[in-house]
Each structure stands twice: as C-alpha cells, then as structure tokens.
Coordinates of C-alpha atoms in Angstrom, one line a residue:
Chain D
M1 CA 63.5 71.9 89.9
R2 CA 65.4 69.2 91.9
R3 CA 64.2 67.9 95.1
P4 CA 66.4 68.4 98.1
V5 CA 69.4 66.0 98.1
M6 CA 68.7 64.7 101.6
S7 CA 65.5 63.0 100.7
I8 CA 67.2 61.2 97.8
C9 CA 69.9 60.1 100.3
L10 CA 67.4 58.8 102.8
A11 CA 65.7 56.8 100.0
L12 CA 69.1 55.2 99.2
L13 CA 69.8 54.3 102.8
G14 CA 66.8 52.0 102.7
P15 CA 64.2 51.1 105.3
G16 CA 65.2 51.2 108.9
M17 CA 68.2 53.4 108.3
A18 CA 66.5 56.7 107.6
A19 CA 66.1 57.4 111.3
A20 CA 69.8 57.6 111.7
A21 CA 69.6 60.6 109.3
E22 CA 73.2 60.5 108.2
P23 CA 74.0 64.0 107.0
A24 CA 74.2 64.2 103.2
L25 CA 77.7 64.4 101.7
D26 CA 78.9 67.9 101.0
P27 CA 78.8 68.4 97.2
L28 CA 81.7 70.8 97.6
N29 CA 83.6 68.2 99.6
S30 CA 85.0 70.8 102.0
P31 CA 87.3 69.6 104.8
V32 CA 85.6 72.0 107.3
W33 CA 82.0 71.4 106.3
P34 CA 81.1 69.4 109.4
S35 CA 82.3 72.3 111.7
I36 CA 80.5 74.9 109.5
R37 CA 77.3 72.9 109.9
S38 CA 77.6 72.6 113.7
K39 CA 78.7 76.2 114.2
Y40 CA 76.4 78.1 112.0
L41 CA 73.4 75.9 111.1
S42 CA 72.0 74.8 114.5
G43 CA 68.4 74.2 115.4
G44 CA 67.2 72.1 112.4
P45 CA 68.1 69.4 109.9
V46 CA 70.4 70.4 107.0
V47 CA 69.8 69.5 103.4
F48 CA 71.6 70.5 100.2
D49 CA 69.1 72.1 97.9
D50 CA 69.6 73.4 94.3
R51 CA 66.9 76.0 94.9
V52 CA 69.5 78.0 96.9
K53 CA 71.9 79.5 94.5
V54 CA 75.2 81.4 95.0
S55 CA 76.9 83.2 92.2
V56 CA 80.5 84.2 92.3
P57 CA 82.6 85.7 89.5
S58 CA 84.6 83.3 87.3
I59 CA 87.7 85.4 87.8
V60 CA 88.7 87.4 90.9
E61 CA 91.1 90.3 90.4
N62 CA 90.3 92.2 93.6
Q63 CA 90.2 89.8 96.6
A64 CA 88.9 92.7 98.8
Q65 CA 85.8 93.2 96.6
V66 CA 84.4 89.9 95.4
P67 CA 80.8 90.2 94.2
I68 CA 78.5 87.5 95.7
T69 CA 74.8 86.9 95.0
A70 CA 72.7 84.5 97.1
D71 CA 69.3 83.8 95.7
A72 CA 66.8 81.5 97.4
R73 CA 63.7 83.1 95.8
N74 CA 62.6 79.7 94.5
L75 CA 62.4 78.3 98.0
P76 CA 59.2 79.3 99.8
G77 CA 59.1 80.4 103.4
V78 CA 62.7 81.5 104.0
K79 CA 63.0 83.2 107.4
K80 CA 66.8 83.5 107.5
L81 CA 69.6 83.4 104.9
V82 CA 73.1 82.8 106.3
I83 CA 76.2 83.3 104.1
V84 CA 79.4 81.5 105.1
A85 CA 82.8 80.9 103.5
D86 CA 84.4 77.7 104.7
L87 CA 88.1 78.6 104.4
N88 CA 87.9 82.3 105.3
P89 CA 89.6 83.2 108.6
I90 CA 86.2 84.7 109.6
Q91 CA 83.7 82.2 108.1
H92 CA 80.4 83.9 108.8
I93 CA 79.9 86.7 106.3
L94 CA 76.4 87.9 106.9
T95 CA 72.8 86.9 107.8
L96 CA 69.7 88.3 106.1
T97 CA 66.4 88.1 107.9
P98 CA 63.9 88.9 105.1
A99 CA 60.8 89.7 107.2
K100 CA 59.1 91.3 104.3
A101 CA 61.7 90.9 101.6
S102 CA 62.9 88.3 99.0
A103 CA 65.4 85.7 100.0
Y104 CA 67.9 87.5 97.9
I105 CA 71.0 89.5 98.5
S106 CA 74.0 90.6 96.6
F107 CA 77.0 92.2 98.2
R108 CA 80.8 92.1 98.1
M109 CA 83.2 90.2 100.4
K110 CA 86.9 89.9 101.2
V111 CA 88.4 86.5 100.5
E112 CA 91.6 85.3 102.1
Q113 CA 92.0 82.2 99.8
G114 CA 89.9 80.1 97.4
T115 CA 86.9 78.8 99.4
P116 CA 83.5 77.3 99.1
V117 CA 80.9 80.1 99.5
R118 CA 77.5 78.9 100.8
A119 CA 74.1 80.3 101.4
A120 CA 72.0 78.4 104.0
A121 CA 68.3 79.3 103.9
Q122 CA 66.3 78.3 107.0
T123 CA 62.6 77.8 106.2
E124 CA 59.7 78.1 108.6
D125 CA 59.9 74.3 109.4
G126 CA 63.4 74.9 110.8
V127 CA 65.2 73.0 107.9
W128 CA 68.4 74.5 106.6
H129 CA 68.5 74.4 102.8
V130 CA 72.1 74.8 101.7
G131 CA 73.5 75.8 98.3
G132 CA 76.9 77.0 97.3
T133 CA 79.8 77.1 94.9
Y134 CA 83.6 77.1 95.0
L135 CA 85.2 80.5 94.6
S136 CA 88.6 80.4 93.0
A137 CA 90.8 83.2 94.1
A138 CA 94.3 84.2 95.1
G139 CA 94.5 85.2 98.7
G140 CA 95.0 88.2 100.9
G141 CA 91.6 90.0 100.9
C142 CA 91.1 89.8 104.7
S143 CA 94.6 90.8 105.7
A144 CA 95.0 93.8 103.4
P145 CA 94.4 97.1 105.1
A146 CA 91.2 99.0 104.0
L147 CA 91.9 101.5 101.3
A148 CA 90.5 104.2 103.6
R149 CA 93.5 103.6 105.9
G150 CA 95.6 105.3 103.2
E151 CA 93.6 108.4 103.3
A152 CA 94.2 111.1 106.0
R153 CA 90.6 112.2 106.2
W154 CA 89.0 108.7 106.0
S155 CA 86.9 109.4 109.1
A156 CA 85.1 112.3 107.4
T157 CA 83.5 109.9 104.9
V158 CA 82.4 107.2 107.4
G159 CA 78.6 106.7 107.2
Q160 CA 78.2 108.6 103.9
A161 CA 75.6 106.7 102.0
Q162 CA 74.5 106.5 98.4
G163 CA 71.8 104.5 96.7
K164 CA 68.5 104.2 94.8
V165 CA 65.3 102.4 94.9
W166 CA 63.5 101.0 91.8
R167 CA 59.8 100.0 92.0
Q168 CA 59.5 96.7 90.2
P169 CA 56.6 95.6 88.0
D170 CA 55.4 93.4 90.8
G171 CA 55.3 96.3 93.2
S172 CA 58.3 95.3 95.2
A173 CA 61.1 97.8 95.8
R174 CA 64.6 96.9 94.6
V175 CA 67.1 98.8 96.9
R176 CA 70.8 99.3 96.1
L177 CA 72.7 101.0 98.8
R178 CA 76.4 101.8 99.5
V179 CA 77.6 103.0 102.9
R180 CA 81.1 104.3 103.3
H181 CA 82.9 102.4 106.1
P182 CA 86.4 100.8 106.3
M183 CA 85.1 97.5 107.5
D184 CA 88.4 96.7 109.2
T185 CA 88.7 92.9 109.8
G186 CA 91.2 93.2 112.7
L187 CA 93.5 90.9 110.7
A188 CA 95.3 93.4 108.6
R189 CA 99.0 94.0 108.6
N190 CA 98.6 97.5 110.0
N191 CA 97.2 96.1 113.3
T192 CA 94.0 98.1 113.0
P193 CA 91.4 96.6 115.3
A194 CA 88.2 95.2 113.9
Y195 CA 85.8 98.1 113.0
F196 CA 82.8 97.2 111.0
I197 CA 79.1 97.8 110.4
E198 CA 77.4 95.0 112.2
S199 CA 73.8 95.7 111.3
L200 CA 71.7 97.3 108.7
Q201 CA 67.9 97.4 109.0
M202 CA 65.5 98.6 106.3
S203 CA 62.0 99.7 107.0
G204 CA 59.1 101.6 105.4
S205 CA 56.6 104.0 106.9
S206 CA 55.3 101.5 109.4
R207 CA 58.8 101.2 111.0
D208 CA 58.5 97.5 111.2
P209 CA 61.7 96.0 109.7
L210 CA 61.3 94.8 106.1
A211 CA 64.8 93.3 106.1
T212 CA 67.5 93.0 108.6
L213 CA 71.2 92.4 107.8
E214 CA 73.7 91.2 110.3
L215 CA 77.2 91.9 108.8
F216 CA 80.6 90.6 109.8
E217 CA 84.2 91.6 109.1
P218 CA 84.6 89.9 105.7
V219 CA 81.9 92.2 104.1
S220 CA 83.9 94.5 101.8
E221 CA 84.9 98.0 102.6
D222 CA 82.1 100.5 101.7
P223 CA 79.4 97.8 102.0
T224 CA 77.2 97.7 98.8
V225 CA 74.0 95.6 99.0
T226 CA 71.1 94.8 96.8
L227 CA 67.8 93.8 98.4
M228 CA 64.2 93.4 97.2
L229 CA 61.6 94.6 99.7
R230 CA 57.9 94.2 99.9
L231 CA 57.4 97.9 100.4
P232 CA 53.7 99.0 100.8
A233 CA 52.5 100.7 97.5
T234 CA 51.9 104.0 99.2
D235 CA 55.3 104.3 100.9
A236 CA 57.5 107.1 99.6
S237 CA 60.8 106.1 101.2
V238 CA 63.0 103.2 102.4
D239 CA 64.6 104.1 105.7
V240 CA 67.9 102.4 106.7
E241 CA 69.5 102.3 110.1
G242 CA 73.0 100.9 110.5
R243 CA 75.2 100.4 113.5
D244 CA 78.9 99.6 113.8
N245 CA 80.7 97.7 116.5
N246 CA 82.0 100.9 118.0
G247 CA 78.4 102.2 118.5
G248 CA 78.3 104.4 115.4
I249 CA 74.8 104.9 114.1
Y250 CA 74.2 105.5 110.4
K251 CA 70.8 106.6 109.1
S252 CA 69.7 106.9 105.5
S253 CA 66.5 107.6 103.7
L254 CA 66.0 106.5 100.1
P255 CA 63.2 108.2 98.2
V256 CA 60.9 105.9 96.1
A257 CA 58.1 106.7 93.8
P258 CA 54.8 105.5 95.2
Q259 CA 53.2 102.8 93.1
S260 CA 50.9 104.4 90.5
Chain L
M1 CA 106.3 64.2 80.8
Q2 CA 108.8 62.4 83.0
G3 CA 107.4 60.3 85.8
L4 CA 103.9 59.9 84.3
P5 CA 102.4 56.6 83.4
P6 CA 102.7 55.7 79.7
G7 CA 100.0 57.4 77.5
M8 CA 99.2 59.9 80.3
T9 CA 99.9 63.5 79.4
R10 CA 100.1 66.1 82.1
R11 CA 96.9 67.6 81.0
R12 CA 95.1 64.3 80.9
L13 CA 96.3 63.5 84.3
L14 CA 95.1 66.9 85.6
A15 CA 91.7 66.3 83.9
A16 CA 91.4 62.9 85.6
L17 CA 92.4 64.5 89.0
A18 CA 89.8 67.2 88.6
G19 CA 87.2 64.5 88.5
T20 CA 88.3 63.1 91.8
A21 CA 87.0 64.2 95.2
A22 CA 88.8 67.1 96.8
A23 CA 90.8 68.0 93.6
Q24 CA 90.3 71.6 94.2
Y25 CA 91.7 71.5 97.7
V26 CA 94.9 69.8 96.8
S27 CA 95.0 72.3 93.9
A28 CA 97.3 71.0 91.1
F29 CA 100.6 72.3 92.3
G30 CA 102.4 69.0 92.9
L31 CA 102.1 67.7 89.3
E32 CA 102.5 70.9 87.5
A33 CA 106.2 71.4 86.9
S34 CA 106.1 73.2 83.6
P35 CA 108.4 72.4 80.6
L36 CA 109.5 76.0 81.1
S37 CA 110.1 76.8 77.5
Y38 CA 108.0 79.1 75.4
T39 CA 107.5 78.5 71.7
L40 CA 108.3 82.0 70.3
K41 CA 107.5 82.0 66.6
P42 CA 108.4 85.3 65.1
Q43 CA 106.3 86.4 62.2
Q44 CA 108.0 88.7 59.7
L45 CA 105.7 91.7 58.8
A46 CA 108.1 93.7 56.8
K47 CA 111.8 94.1 56.3
G48 CA 113.4 94.1 59.7
V49 CA 110.0 93.9 61.5
W50 CA 108.8 90.8 63.4
Y51 CA 106.3 90.2 66.1
V52 CA 105.6 87.2 68.3
A53 CA 101.8 86.8 68.5
G54 CA 100.4 86.3 72.0
A55 CA 97.9 83.6 72.6
Q56 CA 94.3 84.9 72.3
E57 CA 93.6 83.5 75.7
A58 CA 93.5 84.4 79.4
I59 CA 96.7 83.9 81.4
S60 CA 97.0 80.3 82.4
R61 CA 99.4 77.5 83.3
D62 CA 99.1 76.2 79.8
N63 CA 100.3 79.4 78.1
G64 CA 102.6 80.6 80.8
G65 CA 101.1 84.1 80.5
A66 CA 102.4 84.6 76.9
I67 CA 99.2 86.3 75.7
A68 CA 100.5 89.7 74.6
N69 CA 102.4 90.5 71.4
T70 CA 106.0 91.4 71.5
V71 CA 107.9 93.1 68.7
V72 CA 111.4 93.0 67.4
L73 CA 112.7 95.7 65.0
D74 CA 116.1 95.7 63.2
S75 CA 118.0 98.9 63.0
K76 CA 121.6 100.1 62.2
A77 CA 122.1 100.8 66.0
G78 CA 120.9 97.3 67.0
A79 CA 117.8 95.3 67.8
I80 CA 114.8 97.2 69.2
V81 CA 112.3 95.3 71.3
V82 CA 108.8 96.4 72.3
D83 CA 107.4 94.8 75.5
T84 CA 109.1 91.9 77.3
G85 CA 106.4 89.4 78.0
P86 CA 105.1 87.8 81.2
S87 CA 108.1 86.3 82.9
L88 CA 111.9 86.2 83.3
R89 CA 112.0 83.1 81.1
Y90 CA 110.0 84.7 78.3
G91 CA 112.3 87.8 78.5
Q92 CA 115.4 85.6 78.2
Q93 CA 114.0 83.8 75.2
L94 CA 112.9 87.0 73.6
A95 CA 116.4 88.6 74.1
T96 CA 117.9 85.6 72.4
L97 CA 115.4 85.7 69.6
A98 CA 116.0 89.4 69.0
R99 CA 119.8 88.9 68.7
D100 CA 119.3 85.9 66.4
L101 CA 116.9 87.8 64.1
T102 CA 119.1 90.9 63.8
N103 CA 122.6 89.5 64.3
K104 CA 123.0 92.5 66.6
D105 CA 123.0 93.4 70.2
I106 CA 119.9 94.9 71.8
A107 CA 119.9 98.7 71.6
R108 CA 116.6 99.6 73.1
V109 CA 113.7 97.9 74.9
Y110 CA 110.4 99.9 75.1
V111 CA 107.8 99.0 77.7
T112 CA 104.4 100.1 76.6
H113 CA 102.6 100.0 80.0
F114 CA 102.8 98.4 83.5
H115 CA 100.6 95.4 83.0
P116 CA 102.2 92.1 83.9
D117 CA 101.9 90.3 80.5
H118 CA 104.0 93.2 79.0
M119 CA 106.7 93.9 81.4
F120 CA 107.7 90.9 83.6
G121 CA 110.4 89.9 81.0
N122 CA 112.2 93.2 81.8
Q123 CA 114.6 91.3 84.1
A124 CA 116.3 89.7 81.1
F125 CA 117.5 93.0 79.7
R126 CA 120.1 95.6 80.7
P127 CA 118.2 98.2 82.8
D128 CA 119.7 101.1 80.8
T129 CA 118.3 99.7 77.5
L130 CA 114.8 99.5 79.1
A131 CA 112.9 102.7 78.4
S132 CA 109.5 104.0 79.2
S133 CA 107.6 106.9 80.7
T134 CA 107.6 108.0 84.4
G135 CA 103.9 106.9 84.5
V136 CA 104.8 103.4 83.5
I137 CA 107.7 103.2 85.9
D138 CA 105.5 104.5 88.8
G139 CA 102.9 101.8 87.9
I140 CA 105.5 99.0 88.0
K141 CA 106.7 100.4 91.4
S142 CA 103.3 100.5 93.0
M143 CA 101.7 97.4 91.4
G144 CA 104.6 95.2 90.5
S145 CA 104.6 93.1 93.6
A146 CA 100.8 92.6 93.6
F147 CA 101.0 91.6 89.9
A148 CA 103.8 89.1 90.7
D149 CA 101.5 87.5 93.3
A150 CA 98.7 87.3 90.8
M151 CA 100.9 86.0 88.0
Y152 CA 102.5 83.2 90.2
Y153 CA 98.9 82.2 91.1
A154 CA 97.6 82.2 87.5
A155 CA 100.7 81.0 85.5
G156 CA 102.5 78.9 88.2
D157 CA 106.0 77.6 87.6
W158 CA 106.5 79.6 84.4
M159 CA 107.0 82.6 86.7
R160 CA 109.9 81.1 88.6
G161 CA 112.6 83.7 89.5
T162 CA 110.6 86.6 88.0
E163 CA 110.8 90.0 89.8
P164 CA 109.5 93.4 88.7
V165 CA 112.2 95.6 87.2
M166 CA 111.9 99.3 86.5
P167 CA 113.1 100.7 83.2
G168 CA 116.3 102.7 83.7
T169 CA 115.7 105.2 80.9
I170 CA 112.9 107.8 81.0
L171 CA 111.6 108.8 77.6
G172 CA 110.7 112.4 76.7
T173 CA 108.7 113.4 73.8
E174 CA 111.6 113.6 71.3
P175 CA 112.1 110.7 68.8
E176 CA 115.0 108.3 69.3
D177 CA 117.3 108.0 66.2
F178 CA 118.5 104.5 65.4
G179 CA 120.0 105.4 62.0
D180 CA 117.5 103.8 59.7
R181 CA 114.6 104.0 62.2
I182 CA 113.4 107.1 64.1
I183 CA 111.1 106.0 66.9
R184 CA 108.7 108.6 68.3
P185 CA 107.3 107.8 71.7
L186 CA 103.6 108.8 72.0
H187 CA 102.6 109.3 75.6
M188 CA 99.0 108.5 75.8
T189 CA 96.4 107.4 78.3
G190 CA 93.1 105.5 78.6
H191 CA 94.0 101.8 78.8
T192 CA 96.0 102.7 81.9
A193 CA 97.0 106.1 83.3
A194 CA 100.2 105.9 81.2
D195 CA 100.3 104.1 77.8
L196 CA 103.2 104.4 75.5
A197 CA 102.7 103.9 71.8
L198 CA 105.6 103.9 69.4
F199 CA 105.7 105.2 65.8
D200 CA 108.5 104.6 63.4
E201 CA 108.7 107.8 61.4
V202 CA 110.7 106.0 58.7
S203 CA 108.6 102.9 58.0
G204 CA 105.3 104.1 59.3
V205 CA 104.9 101.1 61.7
L206 CA 102.7 102.0 64.6
I207 CA 103.0 99.9 67.7
A208 CA 100.0 100.6 69.9
G209 CA 100.5 98.5 73.0
D210 CA 97.2 97.7 74.7
L211 CA 95.6 100.9 73.4
V212 CA 94.5 98.7 70.5
F213 CA 93.2 95.1 70.7
L214 CA 92.1 93.1 67.6
D215 CA 89.8 90.1 67.5
R216 CA 90.4 89.8 71.3
A217 CA 88.3 91.7 73.9
P218 CA 90.1 94.7 75.5
T219 CA 90.9 94.7 79.2
T220 CA 89.8 97.4 81.5
P221 CA 91.2 97.0 85.1
H222 CA 93.0 100.3 85.0
A223 CA 91.1 102.0 82.1
D224 CA 89.5 105.4 81.9
I225 CA 87.1 104.6 79.0
A226 CA 86.3 108.2 78.1
R227 CA 90.1 109.0 77.8
W228 CA 90.7 105.8 75.9
R229 CA 88.2 106.7 73.3
N230 CA 89.8 110.1 72.8
T231 CA 93.2 108.5 72.5
L232 CA 91.8 106.0 69.9
A233 CA 90.5 109.0 67.9
A234 CA 94.0 110.5 68.1
L235 CA 95.7 107.3 67.0
G236 CA 93.3 107.0 64.1
G237 CA 94.5 110.4 63.0
I238 CA 98.1 109.2 62.6
S239 CA 98.9 108.3 59.0
H240 CA 100.5 104.9 59.6
G241 CA 101.4 101.8 57.7
L242 CA 101.4 98.5 59.7
L243 CA 99.5 98.6 63.0
I244 CA 100.7 96.2 65.7
P245 CA 98.2 95.9 68.5
G246 CA 99.0 94.7 72.1
H247 CA 96.9 91.7 71.5
G248 CA 95.7 90.3 68.2
P249 CA 97.0 90.2 64.6
A250 CA 99.2 92.9 63.1
E251 CA 97.9 94.3 59.9
P252 CA 97.9 97.4 57.8
G253 CA 95.0 99.8 58.3
A254 CA 93.0 100.8 61.3
R255 CA 90.6 97.9 61.9
G256 CA 92.0 97.4 65.4
I257 CA 91.4 101.0 66.4
A258 CA 87.8 100.9 65.1
Q259 CA 87.1 97.6 66.8
T260 CA 88.6 98.7 70.1
R261 CA 86.4 101.8 70.0
Q262 CA 83.3 99.8 69.1
W263 CA 83.9 97.3 71.9
L264 CA 84.4 100.0 74.5
E265 CA 81.3 101.8 73.4
T266 CA 79.3 98.6 73.4
I267 CA 80.2 97.4 76.8
E268 CA 80.1 100.8 78.5
T269 CA 76.6 101.5 77.1
Q270 CA 75.3 98.1 78.1
I271 CA 76.8 98.2 81.6
I272 CA 75.6 101.8 82.4
E273 CA 72.1 101.0 81.1
A274 CA 71.9 97.9 83.3
F275 CA 73.3 99.8 86.3
D276 CA 70.7 102.5 85.9
K277 CA 68.0 99.9 86.0
G278 CA 69.2 98.7 89.4
L279 CA 70.8 95.4 88.3
D280 CA 73.6 94.1 90.5
V281 CA 77.0 92.7 89.3
A282 CA 75.8 89.1 88.8
E283 CA 72.7 90.2 86.9
T284 CA 74.6 92.5 84.6
T285 CA 77.2 89.9 84.0
A286 CA 74.5 87.5 82.9
L287 CA 73.2 89.7 80.1
A288 CA 73.8 88.7 76.5
L289 CA 76.3 90.5 74.4
P290 CA 75.5 91.7 70.8
A291 CA 76.1 89.1 68.1
W292 CA 79.0 90.9 66.5
T293 CA 81.1 90.1 69.6
E294 CA 80.9 86.4 69.1
K295 CA 84.0 86.4 66.9
I296 CA 86.0 88.3 69.5
A297 CA 88.1 86.1 71.7
L298 CA 87.4 86.3 75.4
A299 CA 84.4 88.5 74.9
R300 CA 82.4 87.1 77.8
Y301 CA 85.4 86.8 80.1
E302 CA 86.5 90.4 79.6
Y303 CA 82.9 91.7 79.7
E304 CA 82.6 90.0 83.2
R305 CA 85.8 91.7 84.3
S306 CA 84.7 95.1 83.0
V307 CA 81.3 94.9 84.8
M308 CA 83.3 94.6 88.1
H309 CA 85.7 97.3 87.1
L310 CA 83.0 99.8 86.1
Y311 CA 80.4 99.1 88.8
A312 CA 82.5 100.4 91.7
K313 CA 83.0 103.7 89.8
L314 CA 79.4 104.0 88.8
E315 CA 78.1 103.4 92.4
A316 CA 80.4 106.1 93.7
S317 CA 79.6 108.6 90.9
R318 CA 76.0 108.1 89.8
W319 CA 73.9 107.5 92.9
P320 CA 72.6 110.4 95.1
R321 CA 73.6 110.8 98.7
V322 CA 71.0 109.3 100.9
D323 CA 72.4 109.6 104.5
V324 CA 70.3 111.6 106.9
R325 CA 72.5 114.6 107.9

C-alpha cells in the first residue's frame, strides 16, 4: 500500500518549504483540476491516495450508462465520498455519506466526453484523499434525451424499484437497487428541464441512516446502485427513501434474511 | 510518413507523445492522417470463392475498422459480394477487388446485418445491387448515424466521407439464381434482431455473417442469446461445405458453430451466476474466464462488453419489485 502522494511531495520540497503546502500535481494532469479542487473539496487539505480506487470500463459503447465503481474501503475513517468528472458539463456526480456503510459505491453515469473520473474520500481528520482514472469515451451522454422520453407512458413507471440484499460472510448487507426515473439532465436536445432523483437514504429498523446518497443529473437513467451496509444482524429489511427535485418521494423496502 | 523526423514512424511518435504530459487531452488527432489504403488480401477458398479476412482485433485507427470478413463469389451473372466493410474507402477497394477477381461487373451485394464493420462500405455500390432484409434496413436507418459517430471516434480518418446507405433491394425467402450459383437467403435472428445468412445451394458454401465467430470472441451489443443459440442449432443442421464466419478463418466443417455456442453458454452462465450473487459490473468484469478461452482473440474485451450488455437486462428481469405501494 502506497503512502499518500502529498507526504512524498512535502519531503521533496525540503525543510522550510513544507509550510507552503504546494498542492500535489494532479496525476491525471487535468486542465480543470484546480477548479474541481476548490469547488468540491473544501474544508481540508487534498492528497492523492492510491487507496481510493475508481474503476471504469475499458470500452464505452453507451455513453448514457457508463458503469463506475469507487472503492475507498482500504482507507479507514471515511465520512464522505464525492464523485466528480472534470470535463462533464455537470461535474458533481454524487456524494455518498457512509454513516454505517463501506466507502464503496457502484453506479452508472452519463458522460459527455472523455474525462477524468475521480473519487474524493474525506476522512475524519478533514483530509480529502483523491483517486481517479481517465475514462475514454465518445461524447453525447448528457445531451441525449432519456429513453423514457420516447415512451408515452413513461410517468407510470417512475419510482418503480427493483433490487435485492445479500448477507455477506462478515454480516454486512450488500444492496443492489434500481429505481426507475428518467434522470433528465436539462441539457438534452428535447429541452426537457432537469428532473432527477437527488437523494436516496438507506436505513434499517432503527431508522438512523446507514448510508445517504446525494445524486446529481449525470447519474444514469433508472439509477442502479450497489452499497454495502453494516445492517444489524437481527434486521429483516433495508428501507430506502428517495426524493427527486420535483418533490417526488420514492419508498422501497428490500427484505433480507436475518443473520443466522 | 511525410513530415515526420527521420526514423520516426507515426506509431512511434504517438507512443512518445503518449508518454508526455496531457497527451490524452490533445488526443492524437493532429498527427493521425491515415495512409487511407487498406491492404485487402483475398484468399481463395474454392473455385470462384474468395474472402478477405478481417483483423482479429477491435476497431482501431491502426486497422481502420477492417475487422470483419468480406466475401467475393464469381458467378455467370457477375460478381457476388457479401458485406461491404467498415468505410466508404474499404467498399471502394472491395468493389475494385471483386471486379478484378471475376473480370465481371457486380451483380449482387448482400448485407448480413446492420453492424458498422459490415455495412459502411455500402456507399461504394449501386443501391439496387445492395440487398438485405427489412430488419437489416430498419437497423441501418435507426442506428446508422450513431454507428457513424462511434466509428469516426474509433477509426478516425479512415472513415472520411462515409455515410450510412440503405440497401435498395429487399430479399424474400426465395433463392436468387445467378446461373451457376443459387443463393438462398436465410433470415435468422440472435446476434441481432435480423441476421442474414447465405447458402449457395450449388457449392454448399455457407456464409454465416456474425451468427458465427471463430477463434475470435463473439460480440453481443444487440444479441438475444437464447435465440442465437437456437439459430446456431438450426445452422448446424444445414448440410454445408465451407463455412465462412463473420469473423475468423473460413474452413469446412462446423467448428465455428460449436465454438460460438460454447462461448455464449460460457459467458452467459458466468455472468448470470455472478449477477445472482450480487456482484456489480466491475466485480463481474474482473472474474477469470475458463482456460479454453485463452486461445480466443479478444476474449476479455468482449467478455467485458457482454457483462455491460447483459447486466441491464438481468436487473430489469430478475430482481423483485421492492417499491412500497
């Protein structure tokens, strides 16, 4: 496991210069990294850290449904995980607050052009640990109308949810959930205004949130997420409450076998 | 290689650039003017039967998208061409090749399905000679423009001037008589919603399009795997001589049919099992493939694509409804 890049850079700067805390060079060398850092990663120092991993497919055929996994499970004490795509017209993709969950999420996003995709994990000491990779893709995912817009009865399916929970050997609950929603970006050629699920909260029987997701327009139509929750052994369901930017509320309940 | 320093090939220059900062942001467009000429090497399989083997690779700026097989048959009525390749330029070169090989004009051009590596050469042929099914034509109409975008991105300058062109002749189920060849169109489904295979009733040559792949992993972006497996069983029941797959070597016998079935069964089983355990796309993509697939070109690449193709369908069909109503 590599140490965070910042500490290496500080060592190279030599005595007397560390206090200046020059930000580490962006390994993805993105032209907009400085603005990403100031816009989305406030309130703490920023380091590049290999313990925060982002996986993207090696080939993108469908720019409206690009599977992304952000995994910071090797980094202890993550209180927030922010996903951003530097060159997307809407850069902030989602934020996971894993109150009682792993610092792990997989989901799908729309991509308007090839772009760095980053995960920034903020630990309890306030430090942002940033990992990422370059996603190579042709463009157009954010400006293409949702498929639902081609269906006359699209509104009948909004909020329908499907999913399952698997108890893992360590007792945690792996949740996979799909919620039907057009997730209109507001940028599409058909002039549909932005209409998207902006939050999903998962809880067990105690009602305290286990994980909270803040979603933005680039999350793909029919959001499909994977999360790992520290669900109490006796709980028999994971309850989900979602809300969209028009005030629509979407509730789901996923049954789970109590831990034997 | 005009304009490059001595000893510097285009590829070497690009490799050097890739090592420099910001290479991916300047992309490689500026230095990529392609030589714009395919090397079409026809291989004679039998009297009056040739095919141009596609590269066993993904579409790239190196191969110009020439990854699928194209076929030329000689007949009394003229040259018969099956599939037109990935670009206008490929189509033009293939048309010239077909005339040179047969010393005849082109009587018929069959288009096996709507995928870009098989039909973007259509533009080089007279529209009334181009023949396919309504399903293939509908596919080109609805997807042609999106395919063009994707191909210009993947293959670059090789695509210059290429536009989608619909075949002007719609095939029924009756065979077409070319004098010494009688070509029966077989309207099938599985690789896409409309796959055309062609069977020469005189010589026994079976041209399978992308219903059959050999030593190259099958592609599934528009596949219905259950139907595809049924279709492969039906193809296996045809008593044929030479089998020319859409990708991979032409040979007598049915090895391509068996291998395509085995691949589809292997990946479908592996993907569904992983899905049912709750793995997400990246986790399922990372799983190892069985050892026998190591000799199959592009096995990992196509497996990764297939995971993405199948997952959306599995999520919609295999999970229970959980919304509180």
